[in-house]
XYZ file of C-alpha atoms in Angstrom:
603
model
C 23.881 67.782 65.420
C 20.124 67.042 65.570
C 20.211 67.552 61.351
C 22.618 64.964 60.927
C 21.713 61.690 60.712
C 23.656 58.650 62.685
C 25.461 57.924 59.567
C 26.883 61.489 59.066
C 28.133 61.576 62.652
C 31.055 60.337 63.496
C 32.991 58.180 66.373
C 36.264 57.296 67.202
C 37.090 53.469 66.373
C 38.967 53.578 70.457
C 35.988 55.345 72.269
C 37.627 58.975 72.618
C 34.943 60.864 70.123
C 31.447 60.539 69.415
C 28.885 62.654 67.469
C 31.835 64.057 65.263
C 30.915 66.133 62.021
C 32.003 65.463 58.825
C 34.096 68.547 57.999
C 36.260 67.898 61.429
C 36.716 64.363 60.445
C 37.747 65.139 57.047
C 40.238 67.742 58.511
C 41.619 66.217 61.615
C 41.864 62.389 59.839
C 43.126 61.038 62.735
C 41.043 60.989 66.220
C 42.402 62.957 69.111
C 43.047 59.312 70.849
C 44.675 57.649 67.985
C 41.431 56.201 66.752
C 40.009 55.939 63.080
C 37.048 57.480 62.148
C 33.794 55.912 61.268
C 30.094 56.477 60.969
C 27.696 56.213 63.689
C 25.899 53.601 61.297
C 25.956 52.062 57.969
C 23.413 53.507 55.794
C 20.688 51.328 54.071
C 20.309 51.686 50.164
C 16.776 53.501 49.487
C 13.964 52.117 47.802
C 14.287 51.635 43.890
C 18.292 51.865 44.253
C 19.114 49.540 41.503
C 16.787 51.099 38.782
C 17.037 54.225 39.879
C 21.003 54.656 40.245
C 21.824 52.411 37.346
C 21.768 55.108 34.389
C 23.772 57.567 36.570
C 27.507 58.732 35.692
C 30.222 58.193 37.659
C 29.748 61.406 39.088
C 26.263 61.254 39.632
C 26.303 58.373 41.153
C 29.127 59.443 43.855
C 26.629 62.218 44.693
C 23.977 59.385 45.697
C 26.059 57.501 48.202
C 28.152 60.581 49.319
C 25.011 62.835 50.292
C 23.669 59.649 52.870
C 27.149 60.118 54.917
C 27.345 64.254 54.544
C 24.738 66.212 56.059
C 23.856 69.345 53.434
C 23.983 71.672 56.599
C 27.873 70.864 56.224
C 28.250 70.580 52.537
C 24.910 72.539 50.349
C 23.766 69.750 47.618
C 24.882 72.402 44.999
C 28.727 72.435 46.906
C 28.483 68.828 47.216
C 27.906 68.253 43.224
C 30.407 70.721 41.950
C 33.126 69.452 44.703
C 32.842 65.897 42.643
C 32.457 66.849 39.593
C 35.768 68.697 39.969
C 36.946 65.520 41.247
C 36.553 63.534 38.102
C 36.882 66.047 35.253
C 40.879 65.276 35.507
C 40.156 61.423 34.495
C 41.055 60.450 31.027
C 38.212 58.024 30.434
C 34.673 59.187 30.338
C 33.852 56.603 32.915
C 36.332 57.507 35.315
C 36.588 53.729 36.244
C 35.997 51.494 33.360
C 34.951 47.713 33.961
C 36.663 45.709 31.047
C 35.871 41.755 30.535
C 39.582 39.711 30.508
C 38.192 36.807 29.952
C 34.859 35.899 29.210
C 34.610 31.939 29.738
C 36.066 32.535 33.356
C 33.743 35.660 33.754
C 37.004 37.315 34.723
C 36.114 41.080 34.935
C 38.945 44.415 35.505
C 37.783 47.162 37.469
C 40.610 49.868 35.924
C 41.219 52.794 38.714
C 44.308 53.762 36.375
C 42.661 56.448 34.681
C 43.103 59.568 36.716
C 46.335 62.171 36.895
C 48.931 59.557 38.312
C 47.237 56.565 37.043
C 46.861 54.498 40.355
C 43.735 54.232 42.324
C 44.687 56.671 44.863
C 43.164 59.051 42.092
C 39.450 58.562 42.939
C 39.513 59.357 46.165
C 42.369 62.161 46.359
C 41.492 64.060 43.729
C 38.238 64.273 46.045
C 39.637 64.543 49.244
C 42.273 67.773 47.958
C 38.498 69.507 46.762
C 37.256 68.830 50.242
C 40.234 70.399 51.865
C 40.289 73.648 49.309
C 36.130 73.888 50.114
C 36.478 73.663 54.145
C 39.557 76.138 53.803
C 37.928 78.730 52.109
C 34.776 78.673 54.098
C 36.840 79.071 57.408
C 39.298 81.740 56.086
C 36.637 83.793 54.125
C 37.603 87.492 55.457
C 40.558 86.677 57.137
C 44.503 88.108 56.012
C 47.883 86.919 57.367
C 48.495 84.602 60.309
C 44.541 84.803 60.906
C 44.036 82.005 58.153
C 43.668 78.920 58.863
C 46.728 76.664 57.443
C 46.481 72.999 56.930
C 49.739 70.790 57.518
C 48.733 67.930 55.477
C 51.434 65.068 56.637
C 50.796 61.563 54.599
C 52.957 58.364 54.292
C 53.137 56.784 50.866
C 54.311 53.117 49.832
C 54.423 54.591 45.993
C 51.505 55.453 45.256
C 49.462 57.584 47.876
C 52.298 60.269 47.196
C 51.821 61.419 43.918
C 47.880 61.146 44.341
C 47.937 63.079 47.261
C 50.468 65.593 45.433
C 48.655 66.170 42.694
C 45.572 66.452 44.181
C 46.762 69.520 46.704
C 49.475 71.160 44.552
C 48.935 74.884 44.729
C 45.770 74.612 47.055
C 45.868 77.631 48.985
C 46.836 77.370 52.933
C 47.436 74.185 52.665
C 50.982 72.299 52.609
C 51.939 68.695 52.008
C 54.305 66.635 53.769
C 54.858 63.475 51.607
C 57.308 60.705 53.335
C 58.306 57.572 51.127
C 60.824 54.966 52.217
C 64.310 55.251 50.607
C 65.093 53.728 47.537
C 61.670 51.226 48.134
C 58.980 52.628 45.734
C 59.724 52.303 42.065
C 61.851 55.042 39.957
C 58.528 56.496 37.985
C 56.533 56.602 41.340
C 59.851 58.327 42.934
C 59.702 61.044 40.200
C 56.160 61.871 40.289
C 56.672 62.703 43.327
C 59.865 64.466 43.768
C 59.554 66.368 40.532
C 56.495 68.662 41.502
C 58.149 71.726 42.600
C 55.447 73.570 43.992
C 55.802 75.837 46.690
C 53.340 73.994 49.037
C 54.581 70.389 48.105
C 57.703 68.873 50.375
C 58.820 65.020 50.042
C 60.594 63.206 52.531
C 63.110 60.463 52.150
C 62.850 58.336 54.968
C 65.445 55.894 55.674
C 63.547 52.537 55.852
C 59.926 50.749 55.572
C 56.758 52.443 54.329
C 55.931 50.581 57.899
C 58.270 53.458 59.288
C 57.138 56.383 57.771
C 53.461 55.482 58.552
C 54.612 55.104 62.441
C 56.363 58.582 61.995
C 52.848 60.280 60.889
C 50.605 58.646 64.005
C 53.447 59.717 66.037
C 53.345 63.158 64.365
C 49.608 63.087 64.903
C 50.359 61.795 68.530
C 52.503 64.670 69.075
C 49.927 67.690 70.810
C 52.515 70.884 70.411
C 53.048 70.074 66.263
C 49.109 69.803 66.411
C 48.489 73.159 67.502
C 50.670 75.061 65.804
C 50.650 73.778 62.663
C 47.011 72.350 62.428
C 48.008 68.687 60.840
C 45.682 67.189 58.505
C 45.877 62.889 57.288
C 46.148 62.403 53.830
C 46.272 58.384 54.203
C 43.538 56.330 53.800
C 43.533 56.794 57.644
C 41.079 59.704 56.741
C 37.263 58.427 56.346
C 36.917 60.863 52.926
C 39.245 58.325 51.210
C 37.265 55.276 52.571
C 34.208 57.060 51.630
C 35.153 57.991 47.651
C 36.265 54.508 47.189
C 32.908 53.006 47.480
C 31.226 54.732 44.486
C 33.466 52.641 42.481
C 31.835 49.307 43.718
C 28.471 49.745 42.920
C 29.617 51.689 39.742
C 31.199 48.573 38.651
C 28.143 46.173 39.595
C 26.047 48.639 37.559
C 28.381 47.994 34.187
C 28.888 44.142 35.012
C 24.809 43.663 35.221
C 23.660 45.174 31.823
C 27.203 43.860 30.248
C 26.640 40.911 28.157
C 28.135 38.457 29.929
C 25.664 38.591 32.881
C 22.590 36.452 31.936
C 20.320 37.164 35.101
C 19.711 33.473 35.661
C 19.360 32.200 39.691
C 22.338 31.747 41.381
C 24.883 34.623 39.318
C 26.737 36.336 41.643
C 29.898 38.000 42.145
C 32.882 38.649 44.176
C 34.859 41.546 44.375
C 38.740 40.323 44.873
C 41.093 43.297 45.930
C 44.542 43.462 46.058
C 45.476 45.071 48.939
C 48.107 46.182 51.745
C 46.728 48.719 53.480
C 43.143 47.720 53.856
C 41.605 50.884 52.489
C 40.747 49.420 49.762
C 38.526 46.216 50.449
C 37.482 48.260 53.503
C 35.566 50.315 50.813
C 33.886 47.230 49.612
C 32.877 46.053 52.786
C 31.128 49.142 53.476
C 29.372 48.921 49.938
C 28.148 45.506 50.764
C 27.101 46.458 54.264
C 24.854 49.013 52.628
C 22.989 46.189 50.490
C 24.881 45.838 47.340
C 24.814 42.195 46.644
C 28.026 40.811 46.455
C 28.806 37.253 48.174
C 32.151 37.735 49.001
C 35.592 40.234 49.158
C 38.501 38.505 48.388
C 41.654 40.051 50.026
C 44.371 39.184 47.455
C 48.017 39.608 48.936
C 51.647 39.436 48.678
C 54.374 37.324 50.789
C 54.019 40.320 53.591
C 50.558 37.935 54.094
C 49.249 39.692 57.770
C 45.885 39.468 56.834
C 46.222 36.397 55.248
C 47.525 35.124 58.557
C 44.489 36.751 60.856
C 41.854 35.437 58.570
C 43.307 31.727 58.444
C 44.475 31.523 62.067
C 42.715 34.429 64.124
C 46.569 35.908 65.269
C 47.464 39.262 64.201
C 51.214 39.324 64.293
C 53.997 41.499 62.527
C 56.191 38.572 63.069
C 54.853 35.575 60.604
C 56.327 32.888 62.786
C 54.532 33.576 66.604
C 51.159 32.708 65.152
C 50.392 28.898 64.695
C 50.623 29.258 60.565
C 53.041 27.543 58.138
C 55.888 30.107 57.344
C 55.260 32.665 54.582
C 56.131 32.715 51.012
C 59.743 34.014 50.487
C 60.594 34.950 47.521
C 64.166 33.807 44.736
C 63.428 36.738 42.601
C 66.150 39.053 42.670
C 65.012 42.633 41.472
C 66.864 45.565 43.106
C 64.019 48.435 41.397
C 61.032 46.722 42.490
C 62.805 44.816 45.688
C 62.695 41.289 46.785
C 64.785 41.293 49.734
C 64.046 40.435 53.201
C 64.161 44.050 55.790
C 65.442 43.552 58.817
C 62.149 44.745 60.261
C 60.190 42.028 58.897
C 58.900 43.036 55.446
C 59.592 41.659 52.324
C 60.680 43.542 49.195
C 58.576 42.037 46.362
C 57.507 42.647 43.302
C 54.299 44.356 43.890
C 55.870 47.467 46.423
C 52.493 49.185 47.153
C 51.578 45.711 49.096
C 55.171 45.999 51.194
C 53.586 46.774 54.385
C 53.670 45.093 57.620
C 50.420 46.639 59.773
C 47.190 47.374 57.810
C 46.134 50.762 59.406
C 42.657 50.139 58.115
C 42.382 46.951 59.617
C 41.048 48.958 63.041
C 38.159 49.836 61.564
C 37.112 46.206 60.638
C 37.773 45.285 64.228
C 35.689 47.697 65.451
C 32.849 46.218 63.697
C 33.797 42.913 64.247
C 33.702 44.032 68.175
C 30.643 45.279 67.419
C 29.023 42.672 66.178
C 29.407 40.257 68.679
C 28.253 42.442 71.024
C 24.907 43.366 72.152
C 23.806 45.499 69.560
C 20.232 47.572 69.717
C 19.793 47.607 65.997
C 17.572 50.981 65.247
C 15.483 52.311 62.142
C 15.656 55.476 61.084
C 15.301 57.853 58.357
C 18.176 58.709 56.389
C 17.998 62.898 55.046
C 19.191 63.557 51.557
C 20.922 66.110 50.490
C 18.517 68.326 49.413
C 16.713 67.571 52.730
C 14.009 65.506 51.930
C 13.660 62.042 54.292
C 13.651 58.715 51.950
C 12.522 55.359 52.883
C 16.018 54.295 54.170
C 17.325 52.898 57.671
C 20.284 52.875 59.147
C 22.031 49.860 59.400
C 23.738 48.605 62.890
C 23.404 51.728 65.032
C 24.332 50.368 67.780
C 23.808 51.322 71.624
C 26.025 53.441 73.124
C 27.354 51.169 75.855
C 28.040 48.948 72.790
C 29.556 51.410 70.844
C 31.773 51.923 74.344
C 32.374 48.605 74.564
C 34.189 47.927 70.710
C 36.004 51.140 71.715
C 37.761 49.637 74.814
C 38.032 46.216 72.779
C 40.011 47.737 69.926
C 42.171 49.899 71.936
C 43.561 47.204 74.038
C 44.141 45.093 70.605
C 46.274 47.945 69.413
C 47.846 47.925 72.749
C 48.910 44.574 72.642
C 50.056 45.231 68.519
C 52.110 48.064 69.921
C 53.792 46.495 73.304
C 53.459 42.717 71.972
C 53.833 43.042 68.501
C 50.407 41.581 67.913
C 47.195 39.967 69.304
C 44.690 37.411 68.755
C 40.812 37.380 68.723
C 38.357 35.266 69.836
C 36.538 32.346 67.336
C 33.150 34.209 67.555
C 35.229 37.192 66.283
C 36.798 36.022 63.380
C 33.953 34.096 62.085
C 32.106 36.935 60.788
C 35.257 38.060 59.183
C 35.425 34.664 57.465
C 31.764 34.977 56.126
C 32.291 37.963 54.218
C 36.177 37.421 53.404
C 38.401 34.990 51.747
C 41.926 35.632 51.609
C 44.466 34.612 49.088
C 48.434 34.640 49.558
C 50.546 35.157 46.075
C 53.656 34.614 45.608
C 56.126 36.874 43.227
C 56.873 33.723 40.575
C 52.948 33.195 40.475
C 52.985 37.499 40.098
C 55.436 37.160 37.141
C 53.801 33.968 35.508
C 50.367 35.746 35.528
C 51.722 39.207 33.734
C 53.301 36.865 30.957
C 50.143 34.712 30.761
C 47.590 37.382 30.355
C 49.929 39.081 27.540
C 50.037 35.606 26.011
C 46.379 35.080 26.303
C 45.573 38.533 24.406
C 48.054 37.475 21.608
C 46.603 34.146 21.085
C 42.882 35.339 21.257
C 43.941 38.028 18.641
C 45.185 35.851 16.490
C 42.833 33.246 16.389
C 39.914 36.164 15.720
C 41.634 37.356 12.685
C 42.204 34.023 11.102
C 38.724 33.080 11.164
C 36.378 35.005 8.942
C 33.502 33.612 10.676
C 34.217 35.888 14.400
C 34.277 38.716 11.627
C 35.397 41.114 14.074
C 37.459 40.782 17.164
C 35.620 40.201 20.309
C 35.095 42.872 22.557
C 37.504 43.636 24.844
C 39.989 40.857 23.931
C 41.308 42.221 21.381
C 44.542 42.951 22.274
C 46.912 41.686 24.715
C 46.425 42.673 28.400
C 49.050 43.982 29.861
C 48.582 43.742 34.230
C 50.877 45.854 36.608
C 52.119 43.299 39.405
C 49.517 44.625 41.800
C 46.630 43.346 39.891
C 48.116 40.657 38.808
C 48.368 39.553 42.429
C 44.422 39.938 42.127
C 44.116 37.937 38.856
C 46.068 35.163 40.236
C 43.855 35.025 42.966
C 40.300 34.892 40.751
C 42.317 32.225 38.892
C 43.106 29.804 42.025
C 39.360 30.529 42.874
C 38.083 29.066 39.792
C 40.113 26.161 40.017
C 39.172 25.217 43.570
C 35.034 25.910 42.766
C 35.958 24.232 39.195
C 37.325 20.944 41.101
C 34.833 21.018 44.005
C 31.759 20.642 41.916
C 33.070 17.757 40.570
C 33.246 15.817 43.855
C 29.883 13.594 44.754
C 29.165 15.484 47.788
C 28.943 18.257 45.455
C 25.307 20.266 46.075
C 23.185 21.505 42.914
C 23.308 24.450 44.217
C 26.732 25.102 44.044
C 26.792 23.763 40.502
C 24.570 26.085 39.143
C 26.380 28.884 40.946
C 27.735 30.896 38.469
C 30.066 33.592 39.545
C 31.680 36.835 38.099
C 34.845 37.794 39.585
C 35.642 42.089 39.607
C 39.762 42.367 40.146
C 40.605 46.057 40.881
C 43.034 46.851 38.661
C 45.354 49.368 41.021
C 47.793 50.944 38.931
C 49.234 51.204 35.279
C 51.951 48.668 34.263
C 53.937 51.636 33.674
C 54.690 52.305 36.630
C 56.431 49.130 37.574
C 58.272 48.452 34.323
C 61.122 46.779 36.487
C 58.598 43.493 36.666
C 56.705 44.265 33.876
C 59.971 44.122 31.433
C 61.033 40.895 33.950
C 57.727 39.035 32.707
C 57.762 40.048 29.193
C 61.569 39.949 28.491
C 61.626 36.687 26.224
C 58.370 38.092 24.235
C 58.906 38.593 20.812
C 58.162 42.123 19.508
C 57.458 43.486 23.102
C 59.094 47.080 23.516
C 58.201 48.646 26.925
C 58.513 52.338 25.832
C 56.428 51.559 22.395
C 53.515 49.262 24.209
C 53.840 50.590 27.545
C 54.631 53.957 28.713
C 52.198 56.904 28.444
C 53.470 60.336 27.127
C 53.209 61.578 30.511
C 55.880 59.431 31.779
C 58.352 60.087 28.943
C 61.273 62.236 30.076
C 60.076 62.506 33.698
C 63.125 60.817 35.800
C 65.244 63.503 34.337
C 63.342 66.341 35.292
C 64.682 68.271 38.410
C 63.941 67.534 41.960
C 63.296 68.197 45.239
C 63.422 65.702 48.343
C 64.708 66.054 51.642
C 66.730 62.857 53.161
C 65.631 61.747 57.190
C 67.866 59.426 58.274
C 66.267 56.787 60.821
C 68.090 57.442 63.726
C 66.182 60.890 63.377
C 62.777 59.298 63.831
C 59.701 61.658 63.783
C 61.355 64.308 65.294
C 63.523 64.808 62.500
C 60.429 64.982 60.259
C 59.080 67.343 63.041
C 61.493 70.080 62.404
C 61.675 69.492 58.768
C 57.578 70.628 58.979
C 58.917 73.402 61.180
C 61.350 74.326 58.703
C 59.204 74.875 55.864
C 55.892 76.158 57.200
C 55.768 78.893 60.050
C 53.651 78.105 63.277
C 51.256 79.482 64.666
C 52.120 80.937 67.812
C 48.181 80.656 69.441
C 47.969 77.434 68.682
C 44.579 77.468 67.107
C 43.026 73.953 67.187
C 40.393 72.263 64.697
């Protein structure tokens, strides 16, 4: 490994691995002792980073930040480019990931991931991460026949929208098959029958009788299990795998790029921006955080979240608990919403049903590897220089960031296993104030409720109309403003987001105008970036709730793509696993459908 760089080696967020490669994280996605992967160290940006990426495509761009975590004696620079540019020629826009202004006065700004084959976010990085699979696959089964290829069991858990992302991104990939498990009747009817209807031979879905929460337990245990492992060679799908994490954070400085030479950024002292990210899972923001870790400025993430508020809960109280009332915090939103598609109904197992189902989770897998930095950081850390390699092998004037000693690195290890420990056996775990502090400095959470997700839809729809109107009454605007002219229409996930950059506002709004307010903070003047996670289409259960009393609103008409039309009657295929079955029913379900192999051959 002595042409890799710290930052394209890999470790094991509970100590087990060190010094991994990049093509045996990508492949294994989980660590042999239940760990997450990360990077040795976080990458500084080189020299010249702002004028020189600025210009670059979406694409291009990717190829920057990708080549400082992949060594090219894994992936060649010319493999590297065409594996991305793949990637992105499915997206409908020419950006791949648009940044649209909602509302200029508030400097409210939409980052839209909707653009790619199943119009949620998952896109950017799945679309990637099925290339990355196909690439290693061929390499390692170039000259082999029969059982003598290598076969990839690709087992992933979806809340709605992982599934079809992950689907369409591997459908009809050779020697590879896909094991997609959803929970019963809890993801919305068009997410449902993007999944179920792709009848390719190497594409099974799973029913699983319960939680998301469930089905994600069933894959670690899957991944837990060492007989599946070696004869079917399973491969992580969720954002569990780094190559997700990793796609995910082109998108950040993509979006910085179009806010800074937008009009609406003046350049005067004190602009800034946060990033605010729905988010259940973690993957997500955990993208960010890595971005900003690298050097792109950015003041703060905002985790914006639903009533199933864990996160919310750690970063106010310093408890991580599945159970909302063992950790000294007021009791958490409930919801009076009653909407049977989209769900609003309390499980048994401690999630709530709301109105934003991709949110519906009660353990944020990503979470782990936040803790191990956190651990990290608060340890004794040797912080080293060195040159990062490009990918066409030349050394720029880069250093890695927080490469930490190895008895340090040890140390986070053994700190974040016995947290999960304590979340598996306890049902949670709490960390220490020097811990959670730096989690505080570069977070803010926000906690929305469904009635606040409903009222936001409507208000944003109204806001368009009104803004339209006014700008072709007046013959002085002449034209419409840019990007306002038409009425905005937010899925419930980023509306969750949008209600969050609107509570923000208010607070910084109503702070400066107390006397201890400092001039500083007056003349702050900040741009909020909302991901925008999904297409309202695919939630038309609380879309058509918000919008029912709008005049001249037709969902089909305004809404719903051509791609959706007609799909929930197409023919499917999903096989039920009911939860007394557990993993082990999903276990022979894989052994069912794809042949073992008998040696056992390990990655």
């Amino acid at each position: 490994m002595g042409d890799h760089t710290p930052s394209q080696r890999y470790l094991s967020t509970r100590g087990g691995s060190y010094g991994m490669p990049f093509e045996v994280v990508v492949l294994k996605g989980l660590a042999s002792d239940g760990g997450l992967f990360i990077p040795e160290a976080i990458p500084i940006l080189p020299f010249n980073w702002q004028e020189d990426w600025k210009p670059l495509s979406f694409p291009d761009l990717a190829y920057e930040i990708l080549s400082l975590y992949i060594s090219p004696s894994e992936i060649p620079p010319a493999d590297l480019k065409s594996i991305i540019q793949r990637s992105y020629s499915t997206f409908r826009h020419p950006a791949s990931t648009p940044l649209v202004t909602l509302d200029e006065e508030r400097r409210i700004h939409l980052l839209e991931l909707f653009h790619g084959p199943t119009f949620a976010f998952k896109d950017v990085a799945l679309q990637f991460l099925g290339n990355l699979f196909e690439y290693f696959l061929v390499r390692r089964n170039e000259g082999k026949n029969g059982s003598a290829r290598h076969h990839l069991t690709v087992i992933g858990a979806t809340s709605g929208d992982t599934g079809s992302a992950a689907i369409y991104g591997l459908r009809g990939k050779k020697d590879v098959s896909v094991f997609i498990l959803h929970p019963k009747g809890r993801v919305s009817p068009i997410q449902e029958a993007q999944m179920t209807t792709v009848l390719d031979e190497n594409v099974h879905n799973v029913a699983v009788e319960g939680t998301f929460d469930d089905c994600q337990d069933i894959v670690k245990q899957m991944f837990a299990d060492e007989e599946i492992n070696q004869t079917h060679n399973l491969g992580a799908v969720n954002s569990i795998n780094w190559a997700r994490i990793l796609a995910q954070m082109t998108y950040y400085f993509y979006s910085y790029f179009r806010l800074i030479e937008s009009k609406e950024w003046v350049g005067k002292e004190g602009e800034e921006v946060q990033f605010v990210v729905p988010t259940g899972n973690f993957g997500d923001i955990l993208a960010g955080y890595f971005a900003r870790r690298m050097g792109l400025p950015s003041s703060r993430l905002v985790i914006a979240t639903n009533a199933n508020d864990i996160l919310h809960r750690f970063w106010r109280t310093g408890f991580y608990t599945k159970n909302p009332f063992s950790a000294p915090e007021p009791p958490p939103l409930t919801t009076t919403i009653s909407l049977p598609q989209d769900g609003s109904q309390t499980h048994p197992e401690g999630v709530l049903e709301t109105l934003s189902p991709a949110m519906d989770i009660l353990v944020s897998s990503n979470f782990e590897r936040l803790l191990w930095y956190l651990a990290a950081e608060t340890s004794s850390l040797s912080i080293t220089n060195s040159p990062v390699t490009g990918q066409n092998g030349e050394t720029t004037n880069t250093q890695s960031r927080s490469e930490t000693s190895k008895s340090a690195q040890e140390a986070a290890g053994r700190r974040v296993a016995g947290w999960l420990t304590d979340l598996k056996i306890k049902g949670g775990f709490s960390v220490d104030k020097y811990i959670l502090q730096p989690a505080q400095r570069d977070f803010s959470t926000e906690r929305v409720s469904d009635e606040e997700t409903i009222s936001t839809i409507r208000d944003f729809y109204r806001f368009g109309r009104e803004r339209q109107l006014k700008s072709t009454q007046d013959p002085i605007n002449g034209t419409v403003p840019s990007l306002s002219k038409f009425s905005y229409l937010l899925d419930p996930h980023t509306a969750v987001g949008i209600t969050a950059c609107t509570r923000l506002i208010a607070a910084e709004k109503k702070s400066n105008t107390l006397p201890t307010a400092r001039e500083s903070d007056k003349a702050r003047r900040t741009h909020y970036v909302c991901l925008a996670t999904a297409h309202p289409a695919k939630f038309a259960a609380a879309v058509q709730l918000a919008l029912k009393d709008e005049e001249g609103f037709e969902f089909e008409r305004d809404v719903l793509p051509d791609e959706f039309r007609g799909l929930e009657g197409k023919e499917r295929r999903v096989t039920d696993v009911r939860k007394g079955e557990g993993w082990k029913g999903v276990r022979e379900v894989v052994r069912g459908r794809v042949p073992g192999k008998g040696d056992g051959e390990m990655i």
